[in-house]
Short mmCIF file of C-alpha atoms and ligand atoms in Angstrom, two decimals:
data_model
loop_
_atom_site.label_atom_id
_atom_site.label_comp_id
_atom_site.label_asym_id
_atom_site.label_seq_id
_atom_site.Cartn_x
_atom_site.Cartn_y
_atom_site.Cartn_z
CA MET A 201 -9.70 51.51 -10.24
CA LYS A 202 -8.70 50.00 -13.57
CA SER A 203 -5.16 51.40 -13.42
CA SER A 204 -4.57 50.25 -9.84
CA PHE A 205 -5.70 46.76 -10.89
CA LEU A 206 -3.23 46.85 -13.79
CA ARG A 207 -0.44 48.00 -11.47
CA LEU A 208 -1.27 45.14 -9.12
CA LEU A 209 -1.18 42.69 -12.01
CA VAL A 210 2.24 43.94 -13.15
CA LEU A 211 3.57 43.67 -9.58
CA CYS A 212 2.26 40.13 -9.29
CA VAL A 213 3.93 39.09 -12.55
CA LEU A 214 7.21 40.69 -11.47
CA ALA A 215 7.03 39.05 -8.03
CA ALA A 216 6.35 35.66 -9.58
CA SER A 217 9.27 35.95 -11.99
CA CYS A 218 11.55 36.85 -9.06
CA LEU A 219 10.33 33.90 -7.01
CA LEU A 220 10.64 31.36 -9.82
CA PRO A 221 14.25 31.07 -10.94
CA ALA A 222 14.99 30.89 -14.66
CA SER A 223 14.59 27.37 -15.96
CA GLY A 224 17.56 25.17 -15.15
CA THR A 225 18.79 27.24 -12.21
CA ALA A 226 17.00 25.19 -9.53
CA ALA A 227 18.16 21.91 -11.03
CA ASP A 228 21.71 23.22 -11.41
CA ALA A 229 21.82 24.08 -7.73
CA TYR A 230 20.25 20.79 -6.64
CA PRO A 231 20.50 19.64 -3.92
CA THR A 232 20.25 22.62 -1.60
CA ARG A 233 18.96 20.77 1.46
CA PRO A 234 19.04 17.24 2.93
CA ILE A 235 17.52 14.43 0.89
CA VAL A 236 15.32 11.79 2.51
CA LEU A 237 15.83 8.18 1.46
CA VAL A 238 12.81 6.23 2.71
CA VAL A 239 13.28 2.59 3.70
CA PRO A 240 9.94 0.79 4.06
CA PHE A 241 11.25 -1.62 6.73
CA SER A 242 12.61 -1.30 10.27
CA ALA A 243 15.90 0.33 11.16
CA GLY A 244 18.80 -2.07 11.55
CA GLY A 245 17.44 -4.65 9.10
CA PRO A 246 18.89 -5.75 5.74
CA THR A 247 17.20 -3.15 3.50
CA ASP A 248 18.05 -0.42 5.97
CA THR A 249 21.69 -1.58 6.03
CA VAL A 250 22.01 -1.27 2.23
CA ALA A 251 20.44 2.21 2.40
CA ARG A 252 22.80 3.41 5.11
CA ILE A 253 25.89 2.13 3.30
CA LEU A 254 24.86 4.10 0.20
CA ALA A 255 23.64 7.18 2.05
CA GLY A 256 27.05 7.88 3.59
CA THR A 257 28.88 7.87 0.26
CA MET A 258 26.12 9.60 -1.70
CA SER A 259 26.02 12.41 0.89
CA LYS A 260 29.66 13.16 0.08
CA THR A 261 29.10 13.15 -3.70
CA LEU A 262 25.94 15.26 -3.49
CA ARG A 263 27.42 17.57 -0.81
CA GLN A 264 24.17 17.27 1.11
CA SER A 265 23.07 14.75 3.71
CA VAL A 266 21.12 11.78 2.45
CA VAL A 267 19.05 10.89 5.50
CA VAL A 268 17.58 7.41 5.83
CA GLU A 269 14.02 7.47 7.17
CA ASN A 270 12.29 4.21 8.16
CA ARG A 271 8.60 4.20 7.32
CA ASP A 272 7.94 0.58 8.10
CA GLY A 273 4.88 -1.64 8.12
CA ALA A 274 2.59 -3.66 5.85
CA GLY A 275 5.46 -5.38 4.03
CA GLY A 276 6.78 -2.11 2.60
CA ILE A 277 3.49 -0.66 1.40
CA ILE A 278 3.39 2.19 3.92
CA GLY A 279 6.81 3.53 2.90
CA ALA A 280 6.23 3.06 -0.82
CA GLY A 281 2.83 4.78 -0.59
CA TYR A 282 4.42 7.67 1.31
CA VAL A 283 7.01 8.25 -1.42
CA ALA A 284 4.41 7.92 -4.20
CA ARG A 285 2.52 10.83 -2.60
CA ALA A 286 5.59 12.93 -1.75
CA ARG A 287 6.43 16.15 -3.62
CA PRO A 288 8.37 15.25 -6.76
CA ASP A 289 11.09 17.78 -5.99
CA GLY A 290 14.15 15.55 -5.64
CA TYR A 291 14.17 15.53 -1.84
CA THR A 292 12.34 12.23 -1.28
CA PHE A 293 13.41 8.86 -2.66
CA LEU A 294 12.52 5.26 -1.86
CA LEU A 295 14.82 2.28 -1.51
CA HIS A 296 12.76 -0.87 -1.88
CA HIS A 297 13.29 -4.51 -2.81
CA ASN A 298 11.30 -7.39 -4.38
CA GLY A 299 8.26 -6.13 -2.46
CA MET A 300 7.71 -3.52 -5.17
CA ALA A 301 6.80 -6.40 -7.51
CA THR A 302 5.12 -8.83 -5.13
CA SER A 303 2.76 -6.29 -3.51
CA ARG A 304 1.11 -5.76 -6.89
CA ALA A 305 0.15 -9.41 -7.05
CA LEU A 306 -0.90 -9.56 -3.41
CA TYR A 307 -3.16 -6.53 -3.04
CA ARG A 308 -6.19 -5.45 -5.03
CA ASP A 309 -6.00 -1.93 -3.66
CA LEU A 310 -2.57 -0.35 -3.22
CA PRO A 311 -1.82 3.30 -2.39
CA PHE A 312 0.53 3.35 -5.43
CA ASP A 313 1.07 1.68 -8.78
CA ALA A 314 4.57 0.23 -9.08
CA LEU A 315 4.54 0.88 -12.82
CA LYS A 316 2.94 4.34 -12.82
CA SER A 317 3.60 6.18 -9.55
CA PHE A 318 7.39 6.40 -9.68
CA GLU A 319 10.44 7.48 -11.61
CA TYR A 320 13.19 4.88 -11.62
CA ILE A 321 16.78 5.54 -10.60
CA GLY A 322 18.45 2.12 -10.78
CA GLN A 323 19.13 -1.21 -9.15
CA ILE A 324 21.73 -1.52 -6.42
CA VAL A 325 22.81 -4.97 -5.32
CA ASP A 326 21.51 -8.55 -5.17
CA VAL A 327 21.54 -10.42 -1.89
CA PRO A 328 20.80 -14.10 -1.25
CA MET A 329 18.71 -15.25 1.68
CA THR A 330 19.35 -17.88 4.31
CA LEU A 331 16.92 -20.09 6.19
CA VAL A 332 17.85 -19.85 9.87
CA ALA A 333 16.34 -21.03 13.14
CA ARG A 334 16.65 -20.31 16.83
CA SER A 335 19.87 -22.00 17.89
CA ASP A 336 18.14 -24.68 19.99
CA LEU A 337 15.75 -25.96 17.33
CA PRO A 338 16.55 -29.72 17.30
CA PRO A 339 17.14 -30.57 13.59
CA ASN A 340 20.69 -30.04 12.38
CA ASP A 341 20.24 -30.14 8.61
CA MET A 342 17.57 -29.52 6.01
CA LYS A 343 16.53 -33.15 5.67
CA ALA A 344 16.01 -33.44 9.44
CA LEU A 345 14.23 -30.08 9.44
CA VAL A 346 11.73 -31.24 6.81
CA ALA A 347 10.88 -34.33 8.88
CA TYR A 348 10.68 -32.20 12.03
CA LEU A 349 8.34 -29.69 10.38
CA HIS A 350 6.02 -32.47 9.22
CA ALA A 351 5.95 -33.95 12.72
CA ASN A 352 5.52 -30.58 14.50
CA ARG A 353 3.44 -28.65 11.99
CA ASP A 354 1.17 -27.18 14.68
CA LYS A 355 3.97 -26.00 16.94
CA ILE A 356 6.41 -24.33 14.55
CA ASN A 357 6.20 -20.73 13.41
CA LEU A 358 7.94 -18.73 10.71
CA ALA A 359 8.74 -15.05 11.15
CA HIS A 360 8.60 -12.59 8.26
CA ALA A 361 8.61 -8.87 7.48
CA GLY A 362 5.00 -8.50 6.37
CA PRO A 363 2.98 -9.43 3.27
CA GLY A 364 5.02 -9.27 0.09
CA SER A 365 8.36 -8.91 1.85
CA ALA A 366 11.20 -11.14 0.73
CA SER A 367 11.05 -13.15 3.95
CA HIS A 368 7.33 -13.62 3.41
CA MET A 369 7.86 -14.83 -0.17
CA CYS A 370 10.52 -17.22 1.11
CA ALA A 371 8.21 -18.49 3.87
CA MET A 372 5.41 -18.89 1.35
CA GLN A 373 7.63 -20.91 -0.97
CA LEU A 374 8.79 -23.07 1.91
CA ARG A 375 5.23 -23.81 2.98
CA ALA A 376 4.08 -24.46 -0.58
CA THR A 377 7.06 -26.74 -1.36
CA LEU A 378 6.46 -28.76 1.82
CA GLY A 379 2.67 -28.57 1.51
CA LEU A 380 2.45 -27.41 5.13
CA GLN A 381 0.37 -24.61 6.63
CA LEU A 382 2.99 -23.53 9.19
CA THR A 383 1.98 -20.54 11.31
CA THR A 384 3.58 -17.25 10.29
CA VAL A 385 4.31 -14.23 12.47
CA SER A 386 4.52 -10.82 10.83
CA PHE A 387 6.94 -8.04 11.87
CA LYS A 388 7.64 -4.57 10.46
CA GLY A 389 11.00 -5.74 9.16
CA THR A 390 13.40 -8.58 9.78
CA ALA A 391 15.40 -6.59 12.37
CA PRO A 392 12.63 -7.13 14.96
CA ALA A 393 12.02 -10.63 13.56
CA MET A 394 15.67 -11.48 14.23
CA VAL A 395 15.38 -10.14 17.80
CA ALA A 396 12.41 -12.47 18.30
CA LEU A 397 14.39 -15.39 16.85
CA LEU A 398 17.40 -14.71 19.07
CA GLY A 399 15.06 -14.57 22.05
CA GLY A 400 13.51 -17.90 21.07
CA HIS A 401 10.06 -16.36 20.57
CA VAL A 402 9.82 -17.56 16.95
CA ASP A 403 11.34 -20.68 15.36
CA LEU A 404 12.39 -19.97 11.79
CA LEU A 405 13.25 -16.97 9.65
CA CYS A 406 14.32 -16.61 6.06
CA ASP A 407 16.42 -13.48 5.76
CA GLN A 408 19.13 -11.79 3.72
CA THR A 409 22.78 -12.52 4.43
CA THR A 410 23.03 -8.76 5.00
CA GLN A 411 21.65 -9.45 8.45
CA THR A 412 22.16 -13.15 9.10
CA LEU A 413 25.89 -13.69 8.36
CA SER A 414 27.21 -12.47 11.69
CA TYR A 415 24.61 -14.47 13.65
CA ILE A 416 25.34 -17.60 11.61
CA ARG A 417 29.10 -17.25 12.09
CA SER A 418 28.75 -16.69 15.83
CA LYS A 419 26.31 -19.66 15.95
CA ARG A 420 23.59 -17.57 17.54
CA VAL A 421 21.23 -18.94 14.92
CA LYS A 422 21.21 -22.31 13.15
CA LEU A 423 21.62 -22.29 9.37
CA TYR A 424 19.77 -24.79 7.18
CA GLY A 425 20.62 -23.47 3.73
CA THR A 426 20.81 -20.61 1.31
CA THR A 427 18.22 -19.54 -1.25
CA ALA A 428 20.55 -19.03 -4.24
CA ARG A 429 20.75 -21.62 -7.01
CA THR A 430 24.46 -22.21 -6.39
CA HIS A 431 26.72 -21.98 -3.34
CA ILE A 432 27.33 -18.40 -2.25
CA SER A 433 30.82 -16.99 -1.64
CA SER A 434 29.99 -15.62 1.82
CA LEU A 435 28.97 -19.12 3.05
CA PRO A 436 30.74 -21.45 0.62
CA SER A 437 30.11 -24.67 2.51
CA ALA A 438 26.41 -24.00 3.16
CA PRO A 439 24.05 -26.16 1.07
CA THR A 440 21.41 -24.51 -1.06
CA LEU A 441 17.83 -25.22 -0.01
CA ALA A 442 17.40 -26.98 -3.35
CA GLU A 443 20.25 -29.33 -2.39
CA GLY A 444 18.52 -29.79 0.95
CA GLY A 445 15.54 -31.27 -0.91
CA LEU A 446 13.42 -28.19 -1.67
CA LYS A 447 13.21 -28.55 -5.42
CA ASP A 448 13.86 -25.38 -7.50
CA PHE A 449 13.84 -23.22 -4.39
CA GLU A 450 15.27 -19.79 -5.17
CA VAL A 451 14.82 -16.30 -3.72
CA ILE A 452 17.30 -13.52 -4.45
CA VAL A 453 16.62 -10.11 -2.99
CA TRP A 454 17.18 -7.24 -5.42
CA HIS A 455 17.03 -3.57 -4.49
CA GLY A 456 16.11 -0.44 -6.40
CA ILE A 457 15.76 3.30 -5.84
CA TYR A 458 12.62 5.19 -6.91
CA ALA A 459 11.44 8.81 -6.91
CA PRO A 460 7.88 10.18 -6.98
CA LYS A 461 6.45 10.45 -10.49
CA GLY A 462 7.17 13.85 -12.01
CA THR A 463 10.56 14.41 -10.36
CA PRO A 464 12.52 16.54 -12.89
CA LYS A 465 14.91 14.66 -15.17
CA PRO A 466 18.04 16.70 -14.23
CA VAL A 467 17.40 15.84 -10.58
CA LEU A 468 16.96 12.15 -11.41
CA ASP A 469 20.22 12.25 -13.37
CA THR A 470 22.12 13.90 -10.51
CA PHE A 471 20.83 11.40 -7.95
CA GLY A 472 21.36 8.48 -10.34
CA ASN A 473 24.95 9.55 -11.05
CA ALA A 474 25.62 9.72 -7.31
CA LEU A 475 24.25 6.17 -6.98
CA ARG A 476 26.42 4.91 -9.86
CA GLN A 477 29.45 6.60 -8.33
CA ALA A 478 28.73 5.04 -4.92
CA LEU A 479 28.54 1.60 -6.51
CA LYS A 480 32.05 2.07 -7.93
CA ASP A 481 33.46 3.12 -4.55
CA PRO A 482 35.79 0.34 -3.31
CA ALA A 483 34.72 0.90 0.33
CA VAL A 484 31.03 0.48 -0.58
CA LEU A 485 31.74 -2.60 -2.71
CA LYS A 486 33.82 -4.13 0.07
CA ARG A 487 31.11 -3.56 2.68
CA LEU A 488 28.36 -4.96 0.45
CA HIS A 489 30.56 -7.97 -0.40
CA GLU A 490 31.24 -8.62 3.30
CA LEU A 491 27.48 -8.79 3.81
CA GLY A 492 27.01 -11.31 1.02
CA GLY A 493 25.92 -8.78 -1.63
CA GLU A 494 26.53 -9.46 -5.32
CA PRO A 495 27.14 -6.38 -7.50
CA VAL A 496 24.73 -5.91 -10.40
CA SER A 497 25.76 -5.03 -13.97
CA ASP A 498 26.17 -1.34 -14.89
CA GLN A 499 23.17 -1.70 -17.19
CA LYS A 500 20.96 -2.50 -14.18
CA VAL A 501 22.01 0.65 -12.32
CA THR A 502 19.95 2.76 -14.73
CA PRO A 503 16.29 3.82 -14.88
CA ALA A 504 15.60 1.40 -17.77
CA GLY A 505 17.51 -1.38 -16.01
CA LEU A 506 15.31 -1.06 -12.92
CA ARG A 507 12.03 -0.58 -14.81
CA ASP A 508 12.57 -3.59 -17.07
CA TRP A 509 13.60 -5.75 -14.13
CA LEU A 510 10.58 -4.66 -12.11
CA LYS A 511 8.24 -5.55 -14.98
CA ALA A 512 9.87 -8.96 -15.35
CA GLU A 513 9.58 -9.58 -11.60
CA ILE A 514 5.90 -8.62 -11.60
CA ASP A 515 5.36 -11.12 -14.41
CA LYS A 516 7.31 -13.78 -12.51
CA TRP A 517 5.68 -13.39 -9.09
CA THR A 518 2.06 -12.73 -10.06
CA PRO A 519 1.22 -16.27 -11.28
CA LEU A 520 3.33 -17.83 -8.54
CA ILE A 521 1.58 -15.87 -5.80
CA GLN A 522 -1.83 -16.57 -7.27
CA SER A 523 -1.20 -20.30 -7.62
CA GLU A 524 0.14 -20.55 -4.09
CA SER A 525 -2.35 -18.19 -2.47
CA GLY A 526 -3.36 -20.95 -0.07
CA TYR A 527 0.02 -20.48 1.62
CA LEU A 528 -0.04 -16.70 1.72
CA ASP A 529 -0.92 -15.55 5.23
N1 LIG B 624 14.55 -8.58 5.06
C1 LIG B 624 13.26 -8.01 4.99
C2 LIG B 624 12.38 -8.77 4.05
O1 LIG B 624 12.16 -9.86 4.39
C3 LIG B 624 13.05 -6.58 4.99
C4 LIG B 624 13.94 -5.82 5.92
O2 LIG B 624 13.69 -5.68 7.11
O3 LIG B 624 14.90 -5.33 5.38
O4 LIG B 624 11.83 -8.34 3.09
#
């Protein structure tokens, strides 16, 4: 009885050592199957577009498909929560934007902690936003729009991509700056919000140039201004919203890639190097530039660069969101 137990024990130990490769082997071989890059907003929208541009190039570097998966809803919380709970094995990553910082200030109870539930890979690109309207909204410039909004405060609505999304933060700032409780309409991303705007079902939308440039250029939407502090190269003649009378108005959308906490360091390094390589690829840079993206410094495309930026953004948005909570819905 005793000897058969011992034999069983020896067999178990041998089987386990065969199943578990010697340390380093798994990481050396990584990746051996497709990698999922979760986008917490709808397919076809600005965040999704950045992810798909990167995924193509990173798939070639990593010699495995990087598959973009949209887990949209709740301003990015559903997707971020999904990745926080995913196995930390290097096969699930998250591409998120400012929402990683703003959600912390907005919600008391989140399914993740932006500062504790993730490993950080690096930042990607900065993108300005634009305030656009359905093409038949009467005002033709920001000054006229402000007067129009005051006169029609009960009729106008603002679309956004859910609480904490960049479009929501922009809408909140607009309402707070004007002191107007304009109605907001929430979508799972700004791709469906743009469809609603083009169809004339909503009036205004603040969204990244990643999505709006082509609609602005083809005049399918009306542009009132950009959210950067200075004129942007993709729309050089467009006024900033601050120039249009909205004092100190500024929203820049930044993006970062995260992995579930506990993902092994060699895996993080491999994925991070593929990201850094993609951001040096002239075809990727050209595409991002065409969409209004501004490259970030090499220092930002690092784990520390993303973590430090995220902390600074949490510190920036938390008091702002709390002081303007009357304009949050
Ligand atoms: N542009 C969106 C936002 O407002 C998100 C998206 O659909 O990419 O945050």
